[in-house]
XYZ file of C-alpha atoms in Angstrom:
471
model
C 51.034 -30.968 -4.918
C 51.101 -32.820 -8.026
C 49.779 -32.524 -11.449
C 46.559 -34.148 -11.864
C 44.971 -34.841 -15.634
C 42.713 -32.471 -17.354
C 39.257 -31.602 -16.401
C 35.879 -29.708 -17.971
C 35.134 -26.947 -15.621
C 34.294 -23.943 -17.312
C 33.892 -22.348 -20.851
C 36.525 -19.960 -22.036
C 34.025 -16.307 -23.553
C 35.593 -13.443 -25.100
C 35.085 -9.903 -22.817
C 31.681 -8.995 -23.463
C 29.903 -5.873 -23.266
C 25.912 -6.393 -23.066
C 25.222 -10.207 -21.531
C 22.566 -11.115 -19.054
C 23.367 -10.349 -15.545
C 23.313 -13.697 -13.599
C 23.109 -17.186 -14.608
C 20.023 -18.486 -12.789
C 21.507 -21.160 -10.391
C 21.812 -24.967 -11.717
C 21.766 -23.670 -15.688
C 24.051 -24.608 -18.140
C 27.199 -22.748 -18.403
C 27.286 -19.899 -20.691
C 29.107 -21.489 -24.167
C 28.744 -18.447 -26.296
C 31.674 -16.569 -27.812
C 31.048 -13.036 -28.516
C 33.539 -10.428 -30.062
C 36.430 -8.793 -27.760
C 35.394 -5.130 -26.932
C 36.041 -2.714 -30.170
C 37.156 -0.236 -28.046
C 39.106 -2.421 -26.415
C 39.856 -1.942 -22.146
C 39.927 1.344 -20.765
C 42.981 2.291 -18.768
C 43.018 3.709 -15.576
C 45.459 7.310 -15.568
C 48.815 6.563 -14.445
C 48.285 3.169 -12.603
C 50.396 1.125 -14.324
C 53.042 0.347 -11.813
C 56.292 -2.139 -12.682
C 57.880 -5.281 -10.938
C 61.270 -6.073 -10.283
C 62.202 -9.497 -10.028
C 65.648 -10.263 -8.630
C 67.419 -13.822 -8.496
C 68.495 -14.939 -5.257
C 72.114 -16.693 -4.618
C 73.323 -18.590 -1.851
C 74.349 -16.599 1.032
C 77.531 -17.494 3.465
C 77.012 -20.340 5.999
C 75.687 -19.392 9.309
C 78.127 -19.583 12.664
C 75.151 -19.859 15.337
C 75.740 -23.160 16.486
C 75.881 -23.096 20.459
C 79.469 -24.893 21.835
C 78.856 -28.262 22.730
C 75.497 -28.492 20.555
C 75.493 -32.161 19.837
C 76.509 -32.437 15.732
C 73.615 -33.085 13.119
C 73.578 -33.373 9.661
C 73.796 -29.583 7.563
C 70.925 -27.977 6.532
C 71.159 -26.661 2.937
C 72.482 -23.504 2.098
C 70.330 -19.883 2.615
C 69.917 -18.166 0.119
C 68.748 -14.600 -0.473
C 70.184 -10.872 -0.836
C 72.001 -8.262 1.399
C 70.689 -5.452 1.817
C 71.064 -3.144 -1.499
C 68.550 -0.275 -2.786
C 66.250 -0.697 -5.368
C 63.662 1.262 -7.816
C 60.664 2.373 -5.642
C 58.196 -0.520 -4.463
C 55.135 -1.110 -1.613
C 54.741 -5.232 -1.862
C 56.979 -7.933 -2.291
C 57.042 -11.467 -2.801
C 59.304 -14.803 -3.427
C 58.446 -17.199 -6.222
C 60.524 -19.943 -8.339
C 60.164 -21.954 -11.191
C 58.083 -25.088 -10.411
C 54.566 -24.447 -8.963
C 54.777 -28.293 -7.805
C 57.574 -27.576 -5.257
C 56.836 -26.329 -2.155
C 59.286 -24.489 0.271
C 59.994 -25.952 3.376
C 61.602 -23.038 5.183
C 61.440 -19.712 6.244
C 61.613 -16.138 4.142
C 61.761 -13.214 6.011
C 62.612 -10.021 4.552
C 63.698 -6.333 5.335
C 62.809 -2.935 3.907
C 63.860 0.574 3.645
C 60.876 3.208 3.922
C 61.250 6.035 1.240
C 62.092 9.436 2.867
C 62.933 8.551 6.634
C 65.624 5.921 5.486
C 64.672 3.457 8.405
C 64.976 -0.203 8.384
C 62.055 -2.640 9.249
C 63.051 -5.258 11.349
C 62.823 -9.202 9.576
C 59.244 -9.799 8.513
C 58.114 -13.329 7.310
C 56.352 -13.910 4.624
C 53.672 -16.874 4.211
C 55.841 -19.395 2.670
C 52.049 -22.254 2.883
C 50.761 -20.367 -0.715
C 50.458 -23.446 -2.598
C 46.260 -23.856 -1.598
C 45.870 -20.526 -3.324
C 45.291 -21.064 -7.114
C 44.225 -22.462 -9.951
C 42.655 -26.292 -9.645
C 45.232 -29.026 -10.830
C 44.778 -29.936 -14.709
C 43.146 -26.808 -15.655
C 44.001 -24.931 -18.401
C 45.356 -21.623 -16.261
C 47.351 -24.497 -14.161
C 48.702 -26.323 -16.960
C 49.343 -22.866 -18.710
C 53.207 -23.436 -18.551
C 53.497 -20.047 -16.945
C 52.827 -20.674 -13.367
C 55.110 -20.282 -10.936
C 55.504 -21.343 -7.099
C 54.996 -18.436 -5.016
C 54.897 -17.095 -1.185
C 52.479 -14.345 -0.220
C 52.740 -11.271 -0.445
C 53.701 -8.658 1.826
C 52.932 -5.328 1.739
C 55.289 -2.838 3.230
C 54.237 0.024 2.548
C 56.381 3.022 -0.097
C 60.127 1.656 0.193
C 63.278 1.704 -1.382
C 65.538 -0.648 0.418
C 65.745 -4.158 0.283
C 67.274 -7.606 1.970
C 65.797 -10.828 1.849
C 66.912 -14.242 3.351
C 65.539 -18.229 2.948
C 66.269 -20.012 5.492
C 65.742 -24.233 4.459
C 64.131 -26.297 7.024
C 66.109 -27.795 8.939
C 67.218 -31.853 9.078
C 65.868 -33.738 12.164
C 68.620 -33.286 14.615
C 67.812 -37.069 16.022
C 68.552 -38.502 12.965
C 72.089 -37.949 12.314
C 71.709 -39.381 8.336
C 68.727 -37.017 7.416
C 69.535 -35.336 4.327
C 69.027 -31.602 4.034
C 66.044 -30.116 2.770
C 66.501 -28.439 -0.606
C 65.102 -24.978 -1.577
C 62.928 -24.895 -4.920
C 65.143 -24.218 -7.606
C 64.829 -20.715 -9.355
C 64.668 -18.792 -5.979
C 63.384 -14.677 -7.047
C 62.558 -11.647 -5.079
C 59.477 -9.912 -6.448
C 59.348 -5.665 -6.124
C 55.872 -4.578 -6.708
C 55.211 -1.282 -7.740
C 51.217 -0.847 -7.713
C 51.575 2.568 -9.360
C 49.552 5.766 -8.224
C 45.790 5.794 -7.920
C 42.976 6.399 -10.503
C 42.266 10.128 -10.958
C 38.735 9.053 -11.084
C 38.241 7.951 -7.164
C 35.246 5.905 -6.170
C 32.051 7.437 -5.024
C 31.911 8.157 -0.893
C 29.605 6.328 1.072
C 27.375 9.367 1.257
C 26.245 8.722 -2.292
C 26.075 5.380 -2.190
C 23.126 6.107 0.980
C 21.838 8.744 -1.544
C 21.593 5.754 -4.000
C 20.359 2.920 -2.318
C 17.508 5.828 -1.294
C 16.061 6.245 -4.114
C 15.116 2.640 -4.703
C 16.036 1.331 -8.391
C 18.802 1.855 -10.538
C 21.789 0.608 -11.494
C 23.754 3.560 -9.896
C 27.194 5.172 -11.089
C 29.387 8.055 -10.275
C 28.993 11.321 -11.406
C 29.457 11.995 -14.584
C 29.034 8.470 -16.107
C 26.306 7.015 -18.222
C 24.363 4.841 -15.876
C 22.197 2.273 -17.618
C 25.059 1.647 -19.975
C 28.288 1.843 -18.033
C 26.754 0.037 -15.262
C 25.325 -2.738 -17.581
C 29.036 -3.302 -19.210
C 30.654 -3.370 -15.180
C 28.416 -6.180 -13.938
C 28.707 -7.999 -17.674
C 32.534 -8.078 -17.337
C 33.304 -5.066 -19.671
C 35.715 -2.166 -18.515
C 35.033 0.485 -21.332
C 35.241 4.424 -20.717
C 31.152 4.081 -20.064
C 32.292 1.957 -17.260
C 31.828 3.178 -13.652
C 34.400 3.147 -11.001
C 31.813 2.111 -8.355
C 28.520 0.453 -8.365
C 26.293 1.736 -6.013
C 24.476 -0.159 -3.548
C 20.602 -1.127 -4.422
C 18.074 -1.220 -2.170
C 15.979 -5.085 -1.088
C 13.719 -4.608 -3.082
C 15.571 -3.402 -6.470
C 18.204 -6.196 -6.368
C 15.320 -8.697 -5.868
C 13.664 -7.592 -9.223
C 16.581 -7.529 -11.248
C 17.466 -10.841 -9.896
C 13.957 -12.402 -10.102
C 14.076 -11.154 -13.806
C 17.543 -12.573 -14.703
C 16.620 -15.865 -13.088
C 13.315 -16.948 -15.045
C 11.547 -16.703 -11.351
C 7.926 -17.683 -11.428
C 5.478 -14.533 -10.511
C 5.430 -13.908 -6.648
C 8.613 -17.064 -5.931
C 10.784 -15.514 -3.363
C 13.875 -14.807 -4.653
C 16.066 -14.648 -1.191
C 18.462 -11.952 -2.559
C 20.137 -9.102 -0.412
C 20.261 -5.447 -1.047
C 23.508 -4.875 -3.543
C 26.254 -3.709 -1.813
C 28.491 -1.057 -2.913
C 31.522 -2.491 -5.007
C 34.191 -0.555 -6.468
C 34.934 -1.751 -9.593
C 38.066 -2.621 -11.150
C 38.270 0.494 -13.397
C 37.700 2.347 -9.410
C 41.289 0.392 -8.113
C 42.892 1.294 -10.850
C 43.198 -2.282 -12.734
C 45.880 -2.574 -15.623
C 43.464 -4.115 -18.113
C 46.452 -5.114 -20.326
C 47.969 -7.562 -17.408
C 45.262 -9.960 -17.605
C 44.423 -12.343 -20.618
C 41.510 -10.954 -22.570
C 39.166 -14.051 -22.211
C 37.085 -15.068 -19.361
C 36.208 -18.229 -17.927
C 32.675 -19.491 -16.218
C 31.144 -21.719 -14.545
C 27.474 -23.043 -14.396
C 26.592 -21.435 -10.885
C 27.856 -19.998 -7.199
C 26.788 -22.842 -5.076
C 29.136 -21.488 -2.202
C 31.433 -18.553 -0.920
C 34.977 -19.365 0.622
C 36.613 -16.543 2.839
C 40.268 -15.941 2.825
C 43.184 -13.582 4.570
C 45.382 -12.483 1.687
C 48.110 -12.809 4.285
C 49.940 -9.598 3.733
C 49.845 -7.828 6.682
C 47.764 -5.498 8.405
C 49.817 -2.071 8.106
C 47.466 -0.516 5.341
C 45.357 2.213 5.531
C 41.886 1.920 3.909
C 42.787 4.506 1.810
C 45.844 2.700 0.566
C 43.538 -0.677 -0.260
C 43.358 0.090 -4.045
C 47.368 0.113 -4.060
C 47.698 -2.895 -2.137
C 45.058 -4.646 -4.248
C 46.861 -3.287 -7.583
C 49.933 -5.261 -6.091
C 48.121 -8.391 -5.237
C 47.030 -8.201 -8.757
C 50.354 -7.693 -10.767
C 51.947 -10.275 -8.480
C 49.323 -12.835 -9.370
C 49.896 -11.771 -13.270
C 53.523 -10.741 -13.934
C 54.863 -12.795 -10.665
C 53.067 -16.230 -10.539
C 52.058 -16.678 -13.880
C 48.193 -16.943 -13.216
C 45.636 -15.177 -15.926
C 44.322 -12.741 -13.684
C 43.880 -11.889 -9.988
C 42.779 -15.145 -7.814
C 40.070 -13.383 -5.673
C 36.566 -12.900 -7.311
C 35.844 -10.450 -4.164
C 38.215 -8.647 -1.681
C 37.267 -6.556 1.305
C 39.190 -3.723 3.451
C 39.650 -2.884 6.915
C 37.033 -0.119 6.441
C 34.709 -2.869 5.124
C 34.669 -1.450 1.516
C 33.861 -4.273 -1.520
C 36.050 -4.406 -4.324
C 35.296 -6.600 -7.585
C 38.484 -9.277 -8.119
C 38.762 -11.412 -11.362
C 36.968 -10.039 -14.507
C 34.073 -11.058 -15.911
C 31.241 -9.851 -14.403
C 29.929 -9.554 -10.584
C 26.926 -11.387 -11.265
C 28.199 -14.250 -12.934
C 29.688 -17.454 -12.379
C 33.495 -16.299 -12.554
C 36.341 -19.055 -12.267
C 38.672 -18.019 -9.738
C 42.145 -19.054 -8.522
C 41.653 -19.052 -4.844
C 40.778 -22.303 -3.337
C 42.896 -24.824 -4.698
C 40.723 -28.062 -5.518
C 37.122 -25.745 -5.186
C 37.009 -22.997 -7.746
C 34.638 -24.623 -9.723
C 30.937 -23.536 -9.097
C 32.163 -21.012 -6.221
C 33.584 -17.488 -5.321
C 36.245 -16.611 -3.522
C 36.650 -13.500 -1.158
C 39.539 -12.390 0.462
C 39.823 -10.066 3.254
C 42.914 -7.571 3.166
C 44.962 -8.450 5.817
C 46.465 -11.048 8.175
C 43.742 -12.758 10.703
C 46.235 -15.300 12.027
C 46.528 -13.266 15.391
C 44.823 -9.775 15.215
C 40.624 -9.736 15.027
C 39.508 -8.952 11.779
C 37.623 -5.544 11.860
C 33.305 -5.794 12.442
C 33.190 -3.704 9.184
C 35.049 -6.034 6.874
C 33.119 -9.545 8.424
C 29.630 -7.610 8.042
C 30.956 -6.771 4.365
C 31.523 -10.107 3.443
C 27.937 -10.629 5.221
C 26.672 -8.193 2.629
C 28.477 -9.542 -0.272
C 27.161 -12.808 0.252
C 23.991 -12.379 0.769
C 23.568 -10.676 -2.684
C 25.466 -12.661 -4.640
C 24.864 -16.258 -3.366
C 21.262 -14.954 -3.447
C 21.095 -14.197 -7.027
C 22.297 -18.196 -7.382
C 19.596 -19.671 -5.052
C 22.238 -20.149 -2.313
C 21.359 -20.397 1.687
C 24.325 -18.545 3.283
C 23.251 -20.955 6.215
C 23.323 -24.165 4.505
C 25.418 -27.012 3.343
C 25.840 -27.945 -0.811
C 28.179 -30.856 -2.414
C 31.353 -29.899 -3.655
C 33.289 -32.312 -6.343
C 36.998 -31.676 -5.065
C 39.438 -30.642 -7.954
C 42.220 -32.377 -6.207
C 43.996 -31.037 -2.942
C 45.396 -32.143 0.326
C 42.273 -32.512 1.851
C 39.857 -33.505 -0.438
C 41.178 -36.314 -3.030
C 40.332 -35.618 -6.931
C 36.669 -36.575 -7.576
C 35.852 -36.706 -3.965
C 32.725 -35.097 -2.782
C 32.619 -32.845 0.282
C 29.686 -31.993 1.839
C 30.887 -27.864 2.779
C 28.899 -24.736 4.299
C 28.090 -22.669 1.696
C 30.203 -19.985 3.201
C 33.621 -22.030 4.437
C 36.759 -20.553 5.308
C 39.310 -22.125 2.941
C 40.615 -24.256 5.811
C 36.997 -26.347 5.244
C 38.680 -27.363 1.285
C 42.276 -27.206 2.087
C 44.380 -27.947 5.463
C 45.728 -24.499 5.484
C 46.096 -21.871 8.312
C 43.735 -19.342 5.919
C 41.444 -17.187 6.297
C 43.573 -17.192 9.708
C 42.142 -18.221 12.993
C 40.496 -15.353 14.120
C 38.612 -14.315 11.247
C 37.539 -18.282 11.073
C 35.518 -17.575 14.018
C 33.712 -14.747 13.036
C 32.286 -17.165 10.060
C 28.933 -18.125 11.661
C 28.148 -14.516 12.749
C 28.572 -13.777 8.467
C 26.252 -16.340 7.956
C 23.569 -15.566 10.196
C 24.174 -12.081 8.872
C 23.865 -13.119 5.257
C 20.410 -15.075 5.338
C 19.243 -12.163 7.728
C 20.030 -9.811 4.662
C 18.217 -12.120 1.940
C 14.823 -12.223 3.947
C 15.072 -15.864 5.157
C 13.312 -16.728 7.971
């Protein structure tokens, strides 16, 4: 990657609590600046967490050459950590100093699970991380903060650490290739996502109950609903905010979307039944990581699916943690503003909201390097490289899209012109003609959202316009 030159493609808004809930598709973006919450953002009760960030240094030279191995030219020196113990953590990550460089090697890492003592054998981590992030010349790019990063990887509650980086290797034919260098800067990140909420999300029993009884905003117990519920889908987290909003029946979400959007008397709308999301006040967001401002777009003219790459050993129940990490290491690890995912999705096909700012607006996102502008992205916990991503996740993101491409006048079965922001696929200022829900191999050549969840793709869509009533 490169740095590319500047470009308009959003409007920076202070957090907001009482805006209009969707910005009908093709309008203007939203260009006013209203004051930052009084109040200011609620926290969630002991979620914090904490990240330790260790350098790397170079680690003895390697005897594994085979006798009589014909002689090339030396590969560059590992580097990395033995093993050693280390303050609590659940996800961890590499990054270094210059988001331009790219690794060309291998990182694979051990860990030590609290309380049995036992060592994992090497995992890798996803060292190809570069196509997730922040468009080239933007202001969150250009920030000075940024870092290059791998994925993460979550491991689950460990104590124990070793991590090696292994530098691609010179081509043994040519005998004068030089050795690849690592980026410069080389860190191990310890992610700590802290413990959950106290207040825990709503069960699916009551978001049935909900969805029932027709309109409504819908809330957990306990919570004001027109107003808490108002400030959640606006982009506000105050203590009137929910930590779930419940799902809406067909008929409710149309309304509220035909009356956001300016729609003519009796125009069909096209937009799904809400799903349930939990919001970010329900996983336990640290409010105080992010920067205070948000930034949108003029519309959601398409939907581009993603892994997040770390691993599949989570339990649903342990999604919020592993989403609390994703977030801090996006904030504290690689520099960006907030989380890059506008959605995310569990094994258990639960909905989470991602970047703040509101679920019915036009958020701009750090997920689909070249294409954030004018889209969403949603990522689905997990690794879909090899292992079949769960029915209940892809008919999540089915459900998801379907409601909120539909409150932008999108066809989850159609095509749309993108303007590319600059990428290895799509040249700055080119214009690619994409399905409105694309993996993020369509904007980027990139093994994500993984090859098996990449199939399941046209099901979601088929799915999706089902959902909105399209014939």
């Amino acid at each position: 990657m490169r740095a590319f030159l500047a470009s308009s493609i959003g409007v920076t808004c202070a957090a907001v609590l009482v805006l209009p809930l969707a910005v009908p598709a093709g309008a203007a973006p939203d260009t006013r600046t209203v004051p930052a919450e009084s109040a200011g953002p609620a926290e969630p009760v002991d979620a914090p967490g904490s990240t330790q960030s260790l350098p790397m240094r170079t680690l003895p030279a390697r005897s594994d050459r085979v006798t009589g191995e014909p002689t090339r030219a030396a590969a560059a020196p590992e580097q990395g950590l033995p093993e050693r113990e280390v303050r609590s953590f659940s996800l961890v990550g590499v990054v270094w100093d210059d988001v331009n460089a790219e690794l060309h090697g291998t990182v694979q890492v051990r860990t030590r699970a609290t309380g049995t003592g036992d060592w994992s054998d090497w995992q890798d981590l996803e060292t190809h991380n570069a196509e997730h992030g922040a468009d080239p010349g933007t202001a969150e790019r250009e920030s000075g903060s940024v870092r290059g990063s791998t994925a993460p990887l979550w491991v689950g509650d460990s104590d124990g650490v070793a991590v090696r980086v292994r530098p691609e290797a010179p081509d043994p034919q040519d005998r004068t290739a030089s050795p690849v260098p690592l980026p410069i800067g080389l860190r191990l990140e310890l992610v700590d996502p802290g413990k959950d909420p106290q207040q825990l999300p709503a069960t699916d029993a009551e978001a049935e109950t909900e969805a029932a009884s027709g309109p409504g905003t819908g809330t957990t117990a306990g919570a004001p609903s027109a107003a808490g519920a108002q400030a959640a889908a606006d982009g506000g987290t105050t203590p009137l905010s929910p930590s779930v909003l419940l799902a809406l029946g067909k008929a409710a979400s149309e309304a509220q979307g035909e009356a956001e959007a300016g729609l003519a008397p009796g125009a069909q709308p096209y937009i799904g039944p809400r799903p349930r999301i939990i919001t970010r006040k329900g996983w336990g967001a640290d409010e105080k990581l992010r920067e205070r401002t948000f930034v949108y777009t003029s519309t959601v003219k398409a939907a581009f699916i993603h892994h997040s790459a770390t691993g599949n050993n989570y339990t649903c129940s342990q999604a919020s943690s592993v989403l609390r990490g994703i977030y801090r290491y996006h904030v504290k690890s690689s520099g960006w503003r907030d989380i890059g995912y506008n959605f995310a999705v569990d094994k258990c096909g639960n909905i989470y909201e991602g970047r703040a700012g509101g679920v019915t607006r036009a958020v701009l996102g750090a997920h689909t390097l070249g294409f954030n502008t004018n889209t969403m992205g949603i990522a689905v916990l997990g690794t879909f490289t090899r292992s079949n991503p769960p029915a209940a996740a892809v008919n999540a993101v089915a459900k998801l899209t379907a409601w909120k491409l539909g409150l932008f006048g999108a066809d989850p079965r159609g095509k749309t012109t993108l303007v590319s922001g600059g990428g290895n696929k799509y040249k700055k200022g080119k214009k690619a003609r994409l399905n409105v829900i694309s993996g993020h191999r369509d904007g980027f050549a990139t093994e994500c959202p993984g090859a098996r969840l990449y199939k399941k793709l046209g099901s979601a869509r088929t799915s999706s316009a089902k959902l909105q009533g399209r014939p």
